[in-house]
Short mmCIF file of N, CA, C and O in Angstrom, two decimals:
data_model
loop_
_atom_site.label_atom_id
_atom_site.label_comp_id
_atom_site.label_asym_id
_atom_site.label_seq_id
_atom_site.Cartn_x
_atom_site.Cartn_y
_atom_site.Cartn_z
N MET A 1425 -6.33 -6.93 29.07
CA MET A 1425 -5.24 -6.48 28.73
C MET A 1425 -4.03 -6.43 29.98
O MET A 1425 -2.60 -7.16 30.02
N VAL A 1426 -4.50 -5.34 30.61
CA VAL A 1426 -3.36 -5.17 32.05
C VAL A 1426 -3.41 -6.31 32.47
O VAL A 1426 -2.53 -6.48 33.06
N ARG A 1427 -4.45 -7.13 33.08
CA ARG A 1427 -4.01 -8.45 34.01
C ARG A 1427 -3.45 -9.32 33.39
O ARG A 1427 -3.06 -9.61 34.18
N GLU A 1428 -3.28 -9.35 32.09
CA GLU A 1428 -2.61 -10.79 31.25
C GLU A 1428 -1.40 -10.10 31.19
O GLU A 1428 -0.26 -10.89 31.44
N LEU A 1429 -0.58 -9.05 31.07
CA LEU A 1429 0.56 -8.35 31.26
C LEU A 1429 1.13 -8.52 32.36
O LEU A 1429 2.34 -9.35 32.75
N GLU A 1430 0.08 -8.17 33.47
CA GLU A 1430 0.81 -8.14 34.68
C GLU A 1430 1.12 -9.37 35.08
O GLU A 1430 1.79 -9.87 35.67
N ALA A 1431 0.27 -10.63 34.52
CA ALA A 1431 0.42 -12.20 35.36
C ALA A 1431 1.70 -12.53 34.41
O ALA A 1431 2.62 -13.06 34.99
N ALA A 1432 1.67 -12.34 33.06
CA ALA A 1432 3.27 -12.34 32.33
C ALA A 1432 4.66 -11.62 33.41
O ALA A 1432 5.39 -12.08 33.66
N ILE A 1433 4.39 -10.79 33.38
CA ILE A 1433 5.46 -10.29 34.38
C ILE A 1433 5.35 -10.96 35.36
O ILE A 1433 6.59 -11.14 35.95
N ARG A 1434 4.75 -11.10 36.45
CA ARG A 1434 4.64 -11.93 37.86
C ARG A 1434 5.07 -13.18 37.79
O ARG A 1434 6.11 -13.71 38.06
N ALA A 1435 5.00 -13.99 36.46
CA ALA A 1435 5.75 -15.62 36.24
C ALA A 1435 7.11 -15.52 35.55
O ALA A 1435 7.59 -16.17 36.11
N ARG A 1436 7.42 -14.31 35.04
CA ARG A 1436 8.67 -13.80 34.86
C ARG A 1436 9.87 -13.42 35.74
O ARG A 1436 10.69 -13.52 35.01
N GLY A 1437 9.23 -12.52 36.50
CA GLY A 1437 9.57 -11.94 37.48
C GLY A 1437 10.51 -10.67 37.30
O GLY A 1437 10.83 -10.27 37.91
N ALA A 1438 10.18 -9.97 36.16
CA ALA A 1438 11.09 -9.00 35.28
C ALA A 1438 10.05 -8.47 34.79
O ALA A 1438 9.16 -8.98 34.05
N LYS A 1439 10.21 -6.64 34.34
CA LYS A 1439 9.47 -6.44 33.33
C LYS A 1439 10.11 -6.10 32.32
O LYS A 1439 11.39 -5.95 32.29
N PRO A 1440 9.42 -6.09 31.22
CA PRO A 1440 10.35 -5.73 30.02
C PRO A 1440 10.64 -4.51 29.66
O PRO A 1440 9.94 -3.45 30.67
N LYS A 1441 11.37 -3.96 29.44
CA LYS A 1441 11.54 -2.56 28.97
C LYS A 1441 11.04 -2.07 28.19
O LYS A 1441 10.91 -0.49 27.93
N ALA A 1442 10.47 -2.52 26.66
CA ALA A 1442 9.47 -2.08 25.83
C ALA A 1442 8.79 -3.39 25.31
O ALA A 1442 9.14 -4.94 25.55
N ILE A 1443 7.67 -2.42 24.99
CA ILE A 1443 6.59 -3.60 24.16
C ILE A 1443 5.85 -3.28 22.78
O ILE A 1443 5.63 -1.56 22.96
N ILE A 1444 6.06 -4.05 21.78
CA ILE A 1444 5.86 -3.46 20.75
C ILE A 1444 4.54 -3.92 20.18
O ILE A 1444 4.71 -5.74 20.71
N SER A 1445 3.78 -3.59 19.90
CA SER A 1445 2.30 -3.85 19.56
C SER A 1445 1.94 -3.57 18.31
O SER A 1445 2.59 -2.58 17.71
N ASP A 1446 0.89 -4.19 17.41
CA ASP A 1446 0.02 -4.01 16.52
C ASP A 1446 -0.83 -2.75 16.94
O ASP A 1446 -0.91 -2.10 18.34
N ASN A 1447 -1.55 -1.95 16.34
CA ASN A 1447 -2.57 -0.85 16.69
C ASN A 1447 -4.27 -1.31 16.88
O ASN A 1447 -4.69 -0.47 17.00
N GLY A 1448 -4.23 -2.58 17.39
CA GLY A 1448 -5.61 -3.34 17.88
C GLY A 1448 -5.80 -2.48 19.00
O GLY A 1448 -4.93 -1.81 19.84
N PRO A 1449 -7.06 -2.15 18.61
CA PRO A 1449 -7.89 -1.44 20.12
C PRO A 1449 -7.08 -1.96 21.20
O PRO A 1449 -7.82 -1.10 22.32
N GLU A 1450 -7.14 -3.47 21.97
CA GLU A 1450 -7.13 -4.09 22.78
C GLU A 1450 -5.01 -3.20 23.42
O GLU A 1450 -4.94 -3.33 24.88
N PHE A 1451 -5.03 -2.78 22.37
CA PHE A 1451 -3.50 -2.33 22.56
C PHE A 1451 -3.41 -0.60 22.42
O PHE A 1451 -2.62 -0.26 23.20
N THR A 1452 -4.54 0.08 22.11
CA THR A 1452 -4.37 1.43 21.97
C THR A 1452 -5.13 2.07 23.14
O THR A 1452 -5.39 3.19 23.25
N SER A 1453 -5.78 1.00 24.04
CA SER A 1453 -6.74 1.89 24.64
C SER A 1453 -5.94 2.36 25.92
O SER A 1453 -4.84 2.29 26.57
N LYS A 1454 -7.02 3.69 26.81
CA LYS A 1454 -5.99 4.51 27.72
C LYS A 1454 -5.81 3.40 28.60
O LYS A 1454 -4.59 4.16 29.55
N ALA A 1455 -6.50 2.59 29.14
CA ALA A 1455 -5.66 1.90 30.52
C ALA A 1455 -4.36 1.04 30.48
O ALA A 1455 -3.90 1.24 31.18
N VAL A 1456 -4.33 0.56 29.17
CA VAL A 1456 -3.16 0.16 28.60
C VAL A 1456 -2.04 1.07 28.62
O VAL A 1456 -1.11 0.76 28.88
N ILE A 1457 -2.18 2.29 27.69
CA ILE A 1457 -1.27 3.46 27.49
C ILE A 1457 -0.65 3.87 29.29
O ILE A 1457 0.37 4.10 29.11
N VAL A 1458 -1.77 3.83 29.93
CA VAL A 1458 -1.43 4.82 31.19
C VAL A 1458 -0.61 3.28 32.32
O VAL A 1458 -0.14 4.00 32.96
N TRP A 1459 -1.36 1.99 32.01
CA TRP A 1459 -0.72 1.45 33.05
C TRP A 1459 1.15 1.21 32.14
O TRP A 1459 1.67 0.93 33.75
N ALA A 1460 1.34 0.70 30.93
CA ALA A 1460 2.67 0.91 30.51
C ALA A 1460 3.46 2.40 30.94
O ALA A 1460 4.56 2.10 31.74
N THR A 1461 2.83 3.31 30.77
CA THR A 1461 3.46 4.21 31.71
C THR A 1461 3.38 4.36 33.01
O THR A 1461 4.42 4.94 33.19
N GLU A 1462 3.07 3.99 33.91
CA GLU A 1462 2.85 4.31 35.51
C GLU A 1462 3.97 2.98 35.54
O GLU A 1462 4.93 3.10 36.52
N GLN A 1463 4.44 1.86 34.60
CA GLN A 1463 5.35 0.53 35.16
C GLN A 1463 6.71 1.06 34.57
O GLN A 1463 7.53 0.44 34.62
N GLY A 1464 6.78 2.06 33.60
CA GLY A 1464 7.92 2.74 33.25
C GLY A 1464 8.21 1.46 31.97
O GLY A 1464 9.75 1.52 31.57
N ILE A 1465 7.36 1.44 31.42
CA ILE A 1465 7.52 0.38 30.13
C ILE A 1465 7.48 0.94 28.74
O ILE A 1465 5.95 1.88 28.94
N GLU A 1466 7.94 1.24 28.15
CA GLU A 1466 8.23 1.84 26.73
C GLU A 1466 6.93 0.97 25.82
O GLU A 1466 7.40 -0.12 25.98
N TRP A 1467 6.52 1.87 25.52
CA TRP A 1467 5.03 0.78 23.99
C TRP A 1467 5.06 1.61 22.76
O TRP A 1467 5.23 2.59 22.63
N HIS A 1468 5.81 0.64 21.89
CA HIS A 1468 5.81 1.21 20.41
C HIS A 1468 4.88 0.65 19.78
O HIS A 1468 5.02 -0.80 20.07
N TYR A 1469 4.58 1.04 18.42
CA TYR A 1469 3.64 0.48 17.83
C TYR A 1469 4.16 0.35 16.41
O TYR A 1469 4.78 0.98 16.09
N ILE A 1470 3.89 -0.56 15.79
CA ILE A 1470 3.84 -0.86 14.45
C ILE A 1470 3.35 -0.09 13.54
O ILE A 1470 2.37 0.43 14.16
N GLN A 1471 4.00 0.36 12.56
CA GLN A 1471 2.99 0.97 11.51
C GLN A 1471 1.90 0.20 10.67
O GLN A 1471 2.03 -0.93 10.51
N PRO A 1472 1.04 1.38 10.62
CA PRO A 1472 -0.48 0.11 10.27
C PRO A 1472 -0.25 -0.44 9.26
O PRO A 1472 0.58 -0.12 7.90
N GLY A 1473 -0.35 -1.85 8.64
CA GLY A 1473 -0.07 -2.30 7.32
C GLY A 1473 1.08 -2.80 7.37
O GLY A 1473 1.82 -3.29 6.12
N LYS A 1474 2.01 -2.99 8.27
CA LYS A 1474 3.39 -3.33 8.25
C LYS A 1474 3.84 -4.72 9.15
O LYS A 1474 4.17 -4.06 10.27
N PRO A 1475 2.82 -5.68 9.37
CA PRO A 1475 3.02 -6.48 10.13
C PRO A 1475 4.49 -7.00 10.19
O PRO A 1475 4.65 -8.02 11.37
N GLN A 1476 5.24 -6.91 8.69
CA GLN A 1476 6.28 -7.54 9.18
C GLN A 1476 7.55 -7.00 10.42
O GLN A 1476 8.46 -7.54 10.49
N GLN A 1477 7.01 -5.93 10.75
CA GLN A 1477 7.35 -4.92 12.14
C GLN A 1477 7.38 -5.87 13.50
O GLN A 1477 8.14 -5.11 14.16
N ASN A 1478 6.92 -6.60 13.03
CA ASN A 1478 6.57 -7.66 14.61
C ASN A 1478 6.62 -8.74 14.22
O ASN A 1478 5.86 -9.61 14.28
N GLY A 1479 7.63 -9.50 13.47
CA GLY A 1479 7.96 -10.62 12.90
C GLY A 1479 7.49 -11.82 13.66
O GLY A 1479 6.71 -13.02 13.47
N PHE A 1480 7.84 -11.34 15.29
CA PHE A 1480 7.86 -12.82 15.85
C PHE A 1480 6.30 -13.09 16.15
O PHE A 1480 5.78 -14.37 16.21
N THR A 1481 5.84 -12.00 16.62
CA THR A 1481 4.02 -12.51 16.88
C THR A 1481 3.38 -12.87 15.91
O THR A 1481 2.50 -13.76 15.56
N GLU A 1482 3.91 -12.33 14.47
CA GLU A 1482 3.22 -12.90 13.28
C GLU A 1482 3.23 -14.17 12.78
O GLU A 1482 2.53 -14.76 12.53
N SER A 1483 4.87 -14.48 13.48
CA SER A 1483 4.99 -15.94 12.83
C SER A 1483 4.50 -16.76 13.62
O SER A 1483 3.77 -17.82 13.35
N LEU A 1484 4.35 -16.32 15.17
CA LEU A 1484 3.81 -17.18 15.41
C LEU A 1484 1.92 -17.25 16.00
O LEU A 1484 1.36 -18.25 15.88
N ASN A 1485 1.59 -16.00 15.23
CA ASN A 1485 -0.04 -16.32 14.92
C ASN A 1485 -0.27 -17.19 13.49
O ASN A 1485 -1.03 -18.19 13.65
N GLY A 1486 1.07 -17.10 12.60
CA GLY A 1486 0.40 -17.84 11.50
C GLY A 1486 1.06 -19.39 12.09
O GLY A 1486 0.55 -20.41 11.81
N LYS A 1487 1.65 -19.99 13.03
CA LYS A 1487 2.28 -21.12 13.51
C LYS A 1487 0.82 -21.95 14.21
O LYS A 1487 0.22 -22.66 13.95
N ILE A 1488 -0.10 -20.98 14.94
CA ILE A 1488 -1.37 -21.25 15.43
C ILE A 1488 -2.33 -21.48 14.64
O ILE A 1488 -3.49 -22.41 14.53
N ARG A 1489 -2.60 -20.45 13.48
CA ARG A 1489 -3.54 -20.53 12.63
C ARG A 1489 -3.18 -21.69 11.49
O ARG A 1489 -4.38 -22.75 11.68
N ASP A 1490 -1.80 -22.05 11.48
CA ASP A 1490 -1.81 -23.83 10.30
C ASP A 1490 -1.61 -24.26 11.35
O ASP A 1490 -2.73 -25.33 10.75
N GLU A 1491 -1.71 -25.02 12.24
CA GLU A 1491 -1.02 -26.02 13.43
C GLU A 1491 -2.34 -26.60 13.95
O GLU A 1491 -2.42 -27.73 14.67
N LEU A 1492 -3.49 -25.43 14.56
CA LEU A 1492 -4.18 -25.70 15.11
C LEU A 1492 -5.92 -24.89 14.81
O LEU A 1492 -6.66 -25.86 14.50
N LEU A 1493 -6.28 -24.08 14.66
CA LEU A 1493 -7.06 -23.27 13.94
C LEU A 1493 -7.48 -23.67 12.40
O LEU A 1493 -9.06 -23.96 12.76
N ASN A 1494 -6.81 -24.05 11.43
CA ASN A 1494 -7.20 -24.20 10.62
C ASN A 1494 -7.08 -25.88 10.46
O ASN A 1494 -8.10 -26.72 9.10
N MET A 1495 -6.82 -26.74 11.46
CA MET A 1495 -6.57 -28.16 11.41
C MET A 1495 -8.01 -28.61 12.30
O MET A 1495 -8.13 -29.93 12.18
N HIS A 1496 -8.65 -28.10 13.09
CA HIS A 1496 -10.03 -28.50 13.84
C HIS A 1496 -11.25 -27.51 13.73
O HIS A 1496 -11.66 -26.40 13.06
N TRP A 1497 -12.12 -28.78 13.87
CA TRP A 1497 -13.57 -28.05 13.42
C TRP A 1497 -13.86 -28.13 14.87
O TRP A 1497 -14.18 -29.14 15.27
N PHE A 1498 -14.06 -26.43 15.60
CA PHE A 1498 -14.20 -26.96 16.95
C PHE A 1498 -16.01 -26.69 17.23
O PHE A 1498 -16.51 -26.30 16.30
N THR A 1499 -16.32 -27.34 18.48
CA THR A 1499 -17.59 -27.72 18.88
C THR A 1499 -17.97 -26.62 19.93
O THR A 1499 -19.52 -26.29 20.05
N SER A 1500 -16.87 -26.21 20.58
CA SER A 1500 -17.08 -25.42 21.53
C SER A 1500 -15.93 -24.31 21.65
O SER A 1500 -15.31 -24.89 21.96
N LEU A 1501 -16.70 -23.20 22.89
CA LEU A 1501 -15.62 -22.67 23.27
C LEU A 1501 -14.23 -23.47 23.94
O LEU A 1501 -13.14 -23.34 24.19
N LYS A 1502 -14.90 -23.90 25.24
CA LYS A 1502 -13.82 -24.71 25.82
C LYS A 1502 -13.27 -26.03 25.34
O LYS A 1502 -12.20 -26.27 25.70
N GLU A 1503 -13.70 -26.60 23.70
CA GLU A 1503 -13.08 -27.19 22.88
C GLU A 1503 -12.08 -26.68 22.88
O GLU A 1503 -10.74 -27.13 22.76
N VAL A 1504 -12.33 -25.27 22.45
CA VAL A 1504 -10.78 -24.48 21.94
C VAL A 1504 -10.07 -23.99 23.09
O VAL A 1504 -8.92 -24.41 22.75
N GLN A 1505 -10.24 -23.86 23.97
CA GLN A 1505 -9.64 -23.90 25.41
C GLN A 1505 -8.53 -24.82 25.25
O GLN A 1505 -7.42 -24.58 26.04
N ILE A 1506 -9.01 -26.08 25.54
CA ILE A 1506 -8.34 -27.41 25.84
C ILE A 1506 -7.16 -27.62 24.90
O ILE A 1506 -6.27 -27.31 25.05
N MET A 1507 -8.02 -27.53 23.52
CA MET A 1507 -7.05 -27.73 22.52
C MET A 1507 -5.66 -26.44 22.36
O MET A 1507 -4.48 -26.92 22.01
N LEU A 1508 -5.63 -25.27 22.33
CA LEU A 1508 -4.83 -24.28 22.95
C LEU A 1508 -4.07 -24.55 23.59
O LEU A 1508 -2.95 -24.32 23.89
N GLU A 1509 -4.51 -24.86 24.66
CA GLU A 1509 -3.86 -24.91 26.06
C GLU A 1509 -2.80 -26.45 25.75
O GLU A 1509 -1.21 -26.67 26.17
N GLU A 1510 -3.42 -27.54 25.32
CA GLU A 1510 -2.71 -28.27 25.01
C GLU A 1510 -1.49 -27.99 23.83
O GLU A 1510 -0.01 -28.33 23.65
N TRP A 1511 -1.51 -27.65 22.63
CA TRP A 1511 -1.09 -27.09 21.24
C TRP A 1511 0.29 -25.78 22.45
O TRP A 1511 1.50 -25.84 22.15
N ARG A 1512 -0.08 -24.97 23.13
CA ARG A 1512 1.11 -24.06 23.96
C ARG A 1512 1.80 -25.26 24.50
O ARG A 1512 3.01 -24.85 24.59
N GLN A 1513 1.05 -25.82 25.40
CA GLN A 1513 2.03 -26.69 26.26
C GLN A 1513 3.03 -26.91 25.28
O GLN A 1513 4.23 -27.44 25.51
N ASP A 1514 2.82 -28.30 23.92
CA ASP A 1514 3.66 -28.51 23.32
C ASP A 1514 4.86 -27.75 22.93
O ASP A 1514 5.78 -27.84 22.45
N TYR A 1515 4.42 -26.57 22.34
CA TYR A 1515 5.38 -25.67 21.88
C TYR A 1515 6.09 -25.20 22.08
O TYR A 1515 7.57 -24.96 22.11
N ASN A 1516 5.70 -24.86 23.47
CA ASN A 1516 6.82 -24.10 24.55
C ASN A 1516 7.71 -25.06 25.40
O ASN A 1516 8.47 -25.14 25.93
N ASN A 1517 7.16 -26.24 25.96
CA ASN A 1517 7.93 -27.60 26.71
C ASN A 1517 8.45 -28.66 25.82
O ASN A 1517 8.98 -29.36 26.60
N VAL A 1518 7.92 -28.94 24.85
CA VAL A 1518 8.39 -30.25 23.73
C VAL A 1518 9.46 -30.13 22.86
O VAL A 1518 10.26 -30.61 22.32
N ARG A 1519 8.84 -28.62 22.03
CA ARG A 1519 9.17 -28.04 20.82
C ARG A 1519 10.34 -27.82 21.01
O ARG A 1519 10.42 -26.41 21.20
N PRO A 1520 11.54 -28.23 20.17
CA PRO A 1520 12.74 -27.22 20.15
C PRO A 1520 12.87 -26.25 18.89
O PRO A 1520 11.62 -26.37 17.99
N HIS A 1521 13.21 -25.40 19.45
CA HIS A 1521 12.99 -24.01 17.90
C HIS A 1521 14.73 -23.42 17.69
O HIS A 1521 15.69 -22.88 18.69
N SER A 1522 14.93 -23.68 16.22
CA SER A 1522 16.09 -23.32 15.79
C SER A 1522 16.08 -21.94 16.07
O SER A 1522 17.74 -21.60 16.52
N ALA A 1523 15.79 -20.75 16.68
CA ALA A 1523 15.97 -19.54 16.63
C ALA A 1523 16.31 -19.35 18.38
O ALA A 1523 17.20 -18.66 18.81
N LEU A 1524 16.08 -20.53 19.30
CA LEU A 1524 16.90 -20.36 20.29
C LEU A 1524 18.06 -21.59 20.33
O LEU A 1524 18.14 -21.99 21.58
N GLY A 1525 18.54 -21.79 19.62
CA GLY A 1525 19.21 -22.53 19.47
C GLY A 1525 19.27 -24.25 20.12
O GLY A 1525 19.49 -25.52 20.67
N TRP A 1526 17.99 -24.65 19.38
CA TRP A 1526 17.15 -25.81 18.95
C TRP A 1526 16.83 -26.52 20.60
O TRP A 1526 16.41 -27.14 21.40
N LEU A 1527 16.91 -25.41 21.58
CA LEU A 1527 16.10 -25.23 22.92
C LEU A 1527 14.47 -25.40 22.59
O LEU A 1527 13.88 -24.66 22.50
N THR A 1528 14.13 -25.79 23.73
CA THR A 1528 12.23 -25.70 24.03
C THR A 1528 12.52 -24.31 24.56
O THR A 1528 13.72 -23.51 25.10
N SER A 1529 11.33 -23.29 24.38
CA SER A 1529 11.50 -22.05 24.94
C SER A 1529 11.36 -22.02 26.41
O SER A 1529 11.78 -21.44 27.11
N ALA A 1530 11.05 -23.10 27.27
CA ALA A 1530 10.93 -23.04 28.66
C ALA A 1530 11.89 -23.46 29.11
O ALA A 1530 12.59 -22.91 30.03
N ALA A 1531 12.71 -24.19 28.34
CA ALA A 1531 14.30 -24.43 28.50
C ALA A 1531 14.99 -23.25 28.19
O ALA A 1531 16.54 -22.63 29.03
N PHE A 1532 15.25 -22.27 27.63
CA PHE A 1532 15.54 -21.03 26.81
C PHE A 1532 15.17 -20.09 28.12
O PHE A 1532 16.05 -19.21 28.36
N ALA A 1533 14.09 -20.12 28.55
CA ALA A 1533 13.68 -19.15 29.59
C ALA A 1533 14.29 -19.77 31.00
O ALA A 1533 14.98 -18.36 31.25
N LYS A 1534 14.07 -20.85 31.19
CA LYS A 1534 15.42 -21.16 32.04
C LYS A 1534 16.40 -21.01 32.53
O LYS A 1534 16.94 -20.78 33.08
N LYS A 1535 17.05 -21.17 31.26
CA LYS A 1535 18.39 -21.11 31.10
C LYS A 1535 19.01 -19.54 31.14
O LYS A 1535 20.44 -19.57 32.49
N PHE A 1536 18.28 -18.58 31.11
CA PHE A 1536 18.47 -16.92 31.63
C PHE A 1536 17.92 -16.85 32.12
O PHE A 1536 17.98 -15.45 32.53
N ALA A 1537 16.84 -17.37 32.98
CA ALA A 1537 16.24 -16.79 33.79
C ALA A 1537 16.55 -15.51 34.93
O ALA A 1537 16.55 -14.67 35.67
N GLY A 1538 18.29 -16.17 35.46
CA GLY A 1538 18.77 -15.28 36.23
C GLY A 1538 19.76 -14.55 35.94
O GLY A 1538 20.40 -13.77 36.49
N ALA A 1539 20.18 -14.52 34.45
CA ALA A 1539 20.93 -13.71 33.90
C ALA A 1539 20.94 -12.22 33.74
O ALA A 1539 22.67 -11.85 34.22
N CYS A 1540 20.15 -11.71 33.69
CA CYS A 1540 19.83 -10.35 33.61
C CYS A 1540 17.94 -9.94 33.81
O CYS A 1540 17.66 -9.23 33.46
N PRO A 1541 17.75 -10.12 35.09
CA PRO A 1541 16.85 -9.62 35.73
C PRO A 1541 16.15 -8.13 35.56
O PRO A 1541 17.18 -7.66 36.14
N GLY A 1542 15.08 -7.78 34.80
CA GLY A 1542 14.78 -6.48 34.82
C GLY A 1542 16.17 -5.18 33.94
O GLY A 1542 15.96 -4.17 33.60
N ILE A 1543 17.29 -6.24 33.26
CA ILE A 1543 17.83 -5.10 32.21
C ILE A 1543 17.53 -6.16 31.04
O ILE A 1543 17.10 -7.02 30.56
N ASN A 1544 18.40 -5.22 29.62
CA ASN A 1544 18.05 -5.72 28.61
C ASN A 1544 19.41 -5.67 27.98
O ASN A 1544 19.63 -6.08 26.66
N LYS A 1545 20.79 -6.49 28.69
CA LYS A 1545 21.67 -6.15 27.89
C LYS A 1545 22.42 -7.94 28.59
O LYS A 1545 22.46 -7.87 30.16
N ILE A 1546 23.60 -8.72 27.97
CA ILE A 1546 23.92 -8.98 29.07
C ILE A 1546 25.35 -9.69 27.75
O ILE A 1546 25.61 -9.07 26.98
N ASP A 1547 26.30 -9.76 28.47
CA ASP A 1547 28.11 -9.39 28.08
C ASP A 1547 28.05 -8.38 27.02
O ASP A 1547 28.80 -8.48 26.25
N GLY A 1548 27.49 -7.40 27.89
CA GLY A 1548 27.55 -5.76 26.70
C GLY A 1548 27.00 -5.70 25.31
O GLY A 1548 27.19 -4.98 24.91
N ARG A 1549 26.23 -6.90 24.97
CA ARG A 1549 25.43 -6.59 23.60
C ARG A 1549 23.86 -6.83 24.30
O ARG A 1549 23.31 -6.67 25.08
N GLN A 1550 23.08 -6.20 22.99
CA GLN A 1550 21.72 -5.59 23.51
C GLN A 1550 20.81 -6.78 22.67
O GLN A 1550 21.33 -7.53 21.86
N SER A 1551 20.37 -7.09 23.63
CA SER A 1551 19.42 -8.55 23.46
C SER A 1551 18.28 -8.41 22.45
O SER A 1551 17.59 -6.70 22.52
N PRO A 1552 17.96 -9.11 21.82
CA PRO A 1552 16.83 -9.30 20.89
C PRO A 1552 15.66 -9.07 21.60
O PRO A 1552 15.52 -9.41 22.80
N VAL A 1553 14.60 -8.74 21.19
CA VAL A 1553 13.17 -8.36 21.55
C VAL A 1553 12.41 -9.53 20.90
O VAL A 1553 12.12 -9.87 19.76
N TYR A 1554 11.83 -10.07 22.69
CA TYR A 1554 11.00 -11.40 21.76
C TYR A 1554 9.31 -11.24 22.11
O TYR A 1554 9.44 -10.94 23.19
N ASN A 1555 8.31 -11.51 21.40
CA ASN A 1555 6.96 -11.96 21.77
C ASN A 1555 6.83 -10.50 22.64
O ASN A 1555 6.47 -10.49 23.89
N HIS A 1556 6.10 -9.72 22.18
CA HIS A 1556 5.59 -8.26 22.68
C HIS A 1556 6.79 -8.11 23.74
O HIS A 1556 6.09 -7.51 24.39
N GLY A 1557 8.25 -7.82 23.24
CA GLY A 1557 9.32 -7.03 24.03
C GLY A 1557 9.34 -7.87 25.00
O GLY A 1557 10.27 -7.05 26.17
N MET A 1558 8.81 -9.22 25.48
CA MET A 1558 9.79 -9.77 26.51
C MET A 1558 11.34 -9.82 26.45
O MET A 1558 11.42 -10.08 25.19
N THR A 1559 11.85 -9.44 26.53
CA THR A 1559 13.50 -9.02 26.62
C THR A 1559 14.30 -10.58 27.00
O THR A 1559 13.93 -10.72 28.15
N LEU A 1560 14.67 -11.10 26.27
CA LEU A 1560 15.61 -12.09 26.91
C LEU A 1560 16.84 -12.15 25.84
O LEU A 1560 17.43 -11.49 24.98
N PRO A 1561 18.04 -13.18 26.64
CA PRO A 1561 19.25 -12.65 25.89
C PRO A 1561 19.58 -13.25 24.36
O PRO A 1561 18.80 -13.87 24.65
N SER A 1562 20.68 -13.00 23.79
CA SER A 1562 20.61 -13.44 22.81
C SER A 1562 21.24 -14.76 22.71
O SER A 1562 22.41 -15.18 23.70
N THR A 1563 20.97 -15.72 21.54
CA THR A 1563 21.96 -16.96 21.87
C THR A 1563 22.72 -17.40 21.12
O THR A 1563 23.67 -18.17 20.86
N GLY A 1564 23.33 -16.07 20.34
CA GLY A 1564 24.32 -16.27 19.33
C GLY A 1564 23.99 -16.82 18.30
O GLY A 1564 24.94 -16.98 17.20
N THR A 1565 23.01 -17.17 17.75
CA THR A 1565 22.79 -17.88 16.67
C THR A 1565 22.41 -16.57 15.73
O THR A 1565 21.75 -15.66 15.98
#
């Protein structure tokens, strides 16, 4: 988990102020808690049995389940990896999202890449927290 979080931070060029997650064992391990503390990243857990408190992640999980996992009978782990990567590329680089002002995720991230590295405010407004706490500016929608 820590390796993946560090890769996401390197790719985005900035650390999140906070990460919101469920109480799964991958998020509650001592290694993750120590790492977050050392990085100065606040870690917030949703209440058990309250997935709506992490709605962005629940929504994404539902899309992956409905559009990929429930639509295919996979014959190997490699097939899953290939199809998941194809789906991810489409979701991030081709498909526009209403919550992002009808931009793709990649276009939205690029538009605001230099707007507020390492901080979570733009134009004096508090920015929403998206996808496990990676903070991005508000689209005004």
